[in-house]
mmCIF file with all atom_site columns, C-alpha atoms in Angstrom:
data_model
loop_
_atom_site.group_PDB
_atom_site.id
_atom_site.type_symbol
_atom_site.label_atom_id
_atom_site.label_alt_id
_atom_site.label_comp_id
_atom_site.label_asym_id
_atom_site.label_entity_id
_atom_site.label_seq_id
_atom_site.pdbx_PDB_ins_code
_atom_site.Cartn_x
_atom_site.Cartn_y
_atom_site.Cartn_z
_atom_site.occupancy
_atom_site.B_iso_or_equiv
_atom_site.pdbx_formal_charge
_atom_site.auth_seq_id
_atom_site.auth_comp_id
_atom_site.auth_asym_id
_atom_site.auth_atom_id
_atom_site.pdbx_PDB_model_num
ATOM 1  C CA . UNK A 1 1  ? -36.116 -2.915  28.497 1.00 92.00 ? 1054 UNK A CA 1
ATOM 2  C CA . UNK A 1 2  ? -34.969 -5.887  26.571 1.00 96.00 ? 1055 UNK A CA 1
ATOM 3  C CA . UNK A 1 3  ? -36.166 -9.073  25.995 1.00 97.00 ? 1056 UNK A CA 1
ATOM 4  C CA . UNK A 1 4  ? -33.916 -12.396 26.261 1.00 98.00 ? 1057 UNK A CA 1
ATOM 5  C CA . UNK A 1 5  ? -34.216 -15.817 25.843 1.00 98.00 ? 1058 UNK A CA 1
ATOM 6  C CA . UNK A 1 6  ? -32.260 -18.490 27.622 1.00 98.00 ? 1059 UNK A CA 1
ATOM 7  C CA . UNK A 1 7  ? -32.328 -21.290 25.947 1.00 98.00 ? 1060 UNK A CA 1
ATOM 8  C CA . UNK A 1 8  ? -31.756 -24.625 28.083 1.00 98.00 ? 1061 UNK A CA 1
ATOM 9  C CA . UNK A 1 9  ? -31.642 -28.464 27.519 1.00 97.00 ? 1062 UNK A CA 1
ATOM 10 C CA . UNK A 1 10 ? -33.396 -31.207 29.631 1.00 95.00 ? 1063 UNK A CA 1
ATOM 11 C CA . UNK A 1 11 ? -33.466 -34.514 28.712 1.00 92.00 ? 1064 UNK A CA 1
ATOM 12 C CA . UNK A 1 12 ? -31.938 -33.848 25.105 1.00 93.00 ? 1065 UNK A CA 1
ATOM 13 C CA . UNK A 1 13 ? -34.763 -31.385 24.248 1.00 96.00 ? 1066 UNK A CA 1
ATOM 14 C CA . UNK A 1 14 ? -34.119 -27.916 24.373 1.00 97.00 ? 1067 UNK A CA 1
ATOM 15 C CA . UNK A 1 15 ? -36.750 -25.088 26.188 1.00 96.00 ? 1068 UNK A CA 1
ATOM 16 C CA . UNK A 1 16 ? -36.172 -21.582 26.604 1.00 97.00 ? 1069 UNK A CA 1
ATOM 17 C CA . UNK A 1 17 ? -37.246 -18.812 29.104 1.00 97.00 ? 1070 UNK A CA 1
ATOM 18 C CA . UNK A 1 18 ? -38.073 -15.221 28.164 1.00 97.00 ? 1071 UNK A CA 1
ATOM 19 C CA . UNK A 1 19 ? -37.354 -12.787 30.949 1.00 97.00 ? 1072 UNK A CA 1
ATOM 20 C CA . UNK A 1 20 ? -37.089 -8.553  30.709 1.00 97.00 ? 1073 UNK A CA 1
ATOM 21 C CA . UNK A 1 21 ? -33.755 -7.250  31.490 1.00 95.00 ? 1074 UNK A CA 1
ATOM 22 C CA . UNK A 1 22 ? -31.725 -3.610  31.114 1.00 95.00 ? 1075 UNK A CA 1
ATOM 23 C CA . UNK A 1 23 ? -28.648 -5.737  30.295 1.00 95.00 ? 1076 UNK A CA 1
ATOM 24 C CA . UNK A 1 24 ? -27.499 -9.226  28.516 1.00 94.00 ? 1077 UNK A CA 1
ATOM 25 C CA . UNK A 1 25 ? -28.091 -11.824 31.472 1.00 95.00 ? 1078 UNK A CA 1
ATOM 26 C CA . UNK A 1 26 ? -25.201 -12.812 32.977 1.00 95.00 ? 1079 UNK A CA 1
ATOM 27 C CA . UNK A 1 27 ? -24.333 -16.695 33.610 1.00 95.00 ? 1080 UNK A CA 1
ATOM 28 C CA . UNK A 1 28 ? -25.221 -16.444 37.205 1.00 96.00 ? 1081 UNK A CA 1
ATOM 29 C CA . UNK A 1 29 ? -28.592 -14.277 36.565 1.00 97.00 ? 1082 UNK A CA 1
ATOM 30 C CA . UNK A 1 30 ? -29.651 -17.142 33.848 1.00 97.00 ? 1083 UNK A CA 1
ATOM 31 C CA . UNK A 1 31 ? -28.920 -20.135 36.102 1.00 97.00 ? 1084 UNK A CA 1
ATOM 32 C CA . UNK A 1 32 ? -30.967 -18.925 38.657 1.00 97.00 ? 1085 UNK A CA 1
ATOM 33 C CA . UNK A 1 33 ? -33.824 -18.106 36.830 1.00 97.00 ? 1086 UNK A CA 1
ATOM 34 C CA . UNK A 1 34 ? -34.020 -21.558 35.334 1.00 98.00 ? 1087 UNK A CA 1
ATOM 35 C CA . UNK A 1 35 ? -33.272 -23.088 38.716 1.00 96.00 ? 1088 UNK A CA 1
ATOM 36 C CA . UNK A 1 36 ? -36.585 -21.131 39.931 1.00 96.00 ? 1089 UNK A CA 1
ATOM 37 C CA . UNK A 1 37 ? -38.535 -22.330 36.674 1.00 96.00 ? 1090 UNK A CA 1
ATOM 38 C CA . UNK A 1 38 ? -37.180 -25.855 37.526 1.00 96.00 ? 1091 UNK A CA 1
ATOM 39 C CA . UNK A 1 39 ? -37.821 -26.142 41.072 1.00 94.00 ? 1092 UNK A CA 1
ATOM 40 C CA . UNK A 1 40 ? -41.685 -25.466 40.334 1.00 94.00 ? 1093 UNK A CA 1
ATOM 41 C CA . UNK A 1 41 ? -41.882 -27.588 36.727 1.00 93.00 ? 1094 UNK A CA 1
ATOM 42 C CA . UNK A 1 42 ? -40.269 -30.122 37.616 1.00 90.00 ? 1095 UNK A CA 1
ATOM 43 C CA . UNK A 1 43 ? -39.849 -30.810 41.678 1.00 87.00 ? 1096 UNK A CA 1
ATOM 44 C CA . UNK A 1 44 ? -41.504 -34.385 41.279 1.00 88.00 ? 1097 UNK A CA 1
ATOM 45 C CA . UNK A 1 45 ? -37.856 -35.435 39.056 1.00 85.00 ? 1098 UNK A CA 1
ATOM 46 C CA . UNK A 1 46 ? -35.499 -33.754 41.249 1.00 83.00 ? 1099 UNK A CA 1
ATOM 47 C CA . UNK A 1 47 ? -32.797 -36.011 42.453 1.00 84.00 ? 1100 UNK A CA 1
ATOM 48 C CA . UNK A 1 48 ? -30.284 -35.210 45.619 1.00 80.00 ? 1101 UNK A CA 1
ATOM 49 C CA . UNK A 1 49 ? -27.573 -34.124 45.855 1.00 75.00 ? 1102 UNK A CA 1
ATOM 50 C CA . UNK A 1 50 ? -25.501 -34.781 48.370 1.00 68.00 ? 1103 UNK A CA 1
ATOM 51 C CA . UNK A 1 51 ? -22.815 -32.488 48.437 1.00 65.00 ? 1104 UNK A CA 1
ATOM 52 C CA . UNK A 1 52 ? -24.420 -29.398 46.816 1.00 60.00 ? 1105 UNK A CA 1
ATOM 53 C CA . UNK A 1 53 ? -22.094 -26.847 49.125 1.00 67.00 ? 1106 UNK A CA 1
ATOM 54 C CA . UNK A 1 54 ? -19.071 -27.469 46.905 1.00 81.00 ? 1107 UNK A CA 1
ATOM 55 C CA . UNK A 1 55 ? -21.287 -27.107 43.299 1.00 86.00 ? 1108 UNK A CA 1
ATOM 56 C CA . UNK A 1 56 ? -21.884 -24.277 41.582 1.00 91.00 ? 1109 UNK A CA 1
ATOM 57 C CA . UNK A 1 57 ? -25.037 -23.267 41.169 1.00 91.00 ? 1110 UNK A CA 1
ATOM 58 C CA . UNK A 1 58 ? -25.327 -24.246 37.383 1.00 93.00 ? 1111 UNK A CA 1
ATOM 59 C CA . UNK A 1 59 ? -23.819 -27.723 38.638 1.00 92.00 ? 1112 UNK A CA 1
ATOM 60 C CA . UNK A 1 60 ? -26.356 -28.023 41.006 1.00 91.00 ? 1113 UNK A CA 1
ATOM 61 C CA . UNK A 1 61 ? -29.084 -27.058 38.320 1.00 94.00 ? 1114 UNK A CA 1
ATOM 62 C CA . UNK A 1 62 ? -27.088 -30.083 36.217 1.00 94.00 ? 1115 UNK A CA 1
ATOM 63 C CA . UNK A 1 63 ? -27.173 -32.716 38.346 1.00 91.00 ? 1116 UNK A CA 1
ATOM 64 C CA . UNK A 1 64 ? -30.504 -32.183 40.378 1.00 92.00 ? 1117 UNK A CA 1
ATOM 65 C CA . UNK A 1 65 ? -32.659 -31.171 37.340 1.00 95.00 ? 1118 UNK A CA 1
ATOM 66 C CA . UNK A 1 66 ? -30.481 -32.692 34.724 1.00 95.00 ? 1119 UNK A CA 1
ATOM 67 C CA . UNK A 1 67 ? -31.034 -28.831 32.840 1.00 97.00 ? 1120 UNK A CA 1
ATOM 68 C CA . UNK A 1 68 ? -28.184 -27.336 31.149 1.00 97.00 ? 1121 UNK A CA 1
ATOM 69 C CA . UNK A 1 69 ? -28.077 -23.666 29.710 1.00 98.00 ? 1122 UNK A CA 1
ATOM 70 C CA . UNK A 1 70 ? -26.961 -23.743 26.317 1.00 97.00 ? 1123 UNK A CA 1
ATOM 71 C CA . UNK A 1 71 ? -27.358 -19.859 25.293 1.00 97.00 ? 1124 UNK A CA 1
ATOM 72 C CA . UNK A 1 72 ? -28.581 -16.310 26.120 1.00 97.00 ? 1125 UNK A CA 1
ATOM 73 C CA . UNK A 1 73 ? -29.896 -14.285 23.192 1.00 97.00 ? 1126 UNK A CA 1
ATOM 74 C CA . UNK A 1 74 ? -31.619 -11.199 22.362 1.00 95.00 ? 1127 UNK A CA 1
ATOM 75 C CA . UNK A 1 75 ? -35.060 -11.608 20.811 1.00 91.00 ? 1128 UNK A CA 1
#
């Protein structure tokens, strides 16, 4: 197995998350593993959203975390 970092920005600082994978993460994998991370590190700063049906997930992660993924790398 492989390990990859996503790297992420909050707040203009940037964080990463290591996870195990077979595979390079796809977009969609990524954004939901930070949305987990973020809904348990920071659930005191989420905001609402009112019309989160018609986001995409890494909108969603945008505008209720203020988190942005900014890359996927090998370590």
């Amino acid at each position: 197995m492989t390990t990859w970092i996503i790297a992420y920005s909050k707040d203009g600082n940037t964080s990463t998350l290591k996870t195990e994978a077979e595979r390079k993460l796809e977009m969609e994998d990524a954004v939901a593993l930070v949305m987990r991370k973020a809904e348990q590190d920071y659930a005191d700063e989420a905001h609402e959203v009112s019309e989160e049906e018609d986001m995409t997930p890494a909108q969603q992660l945008a505008e209720r975390y203020g988190i942005t993924i900014t890359g996927i790398s090998e370590a």
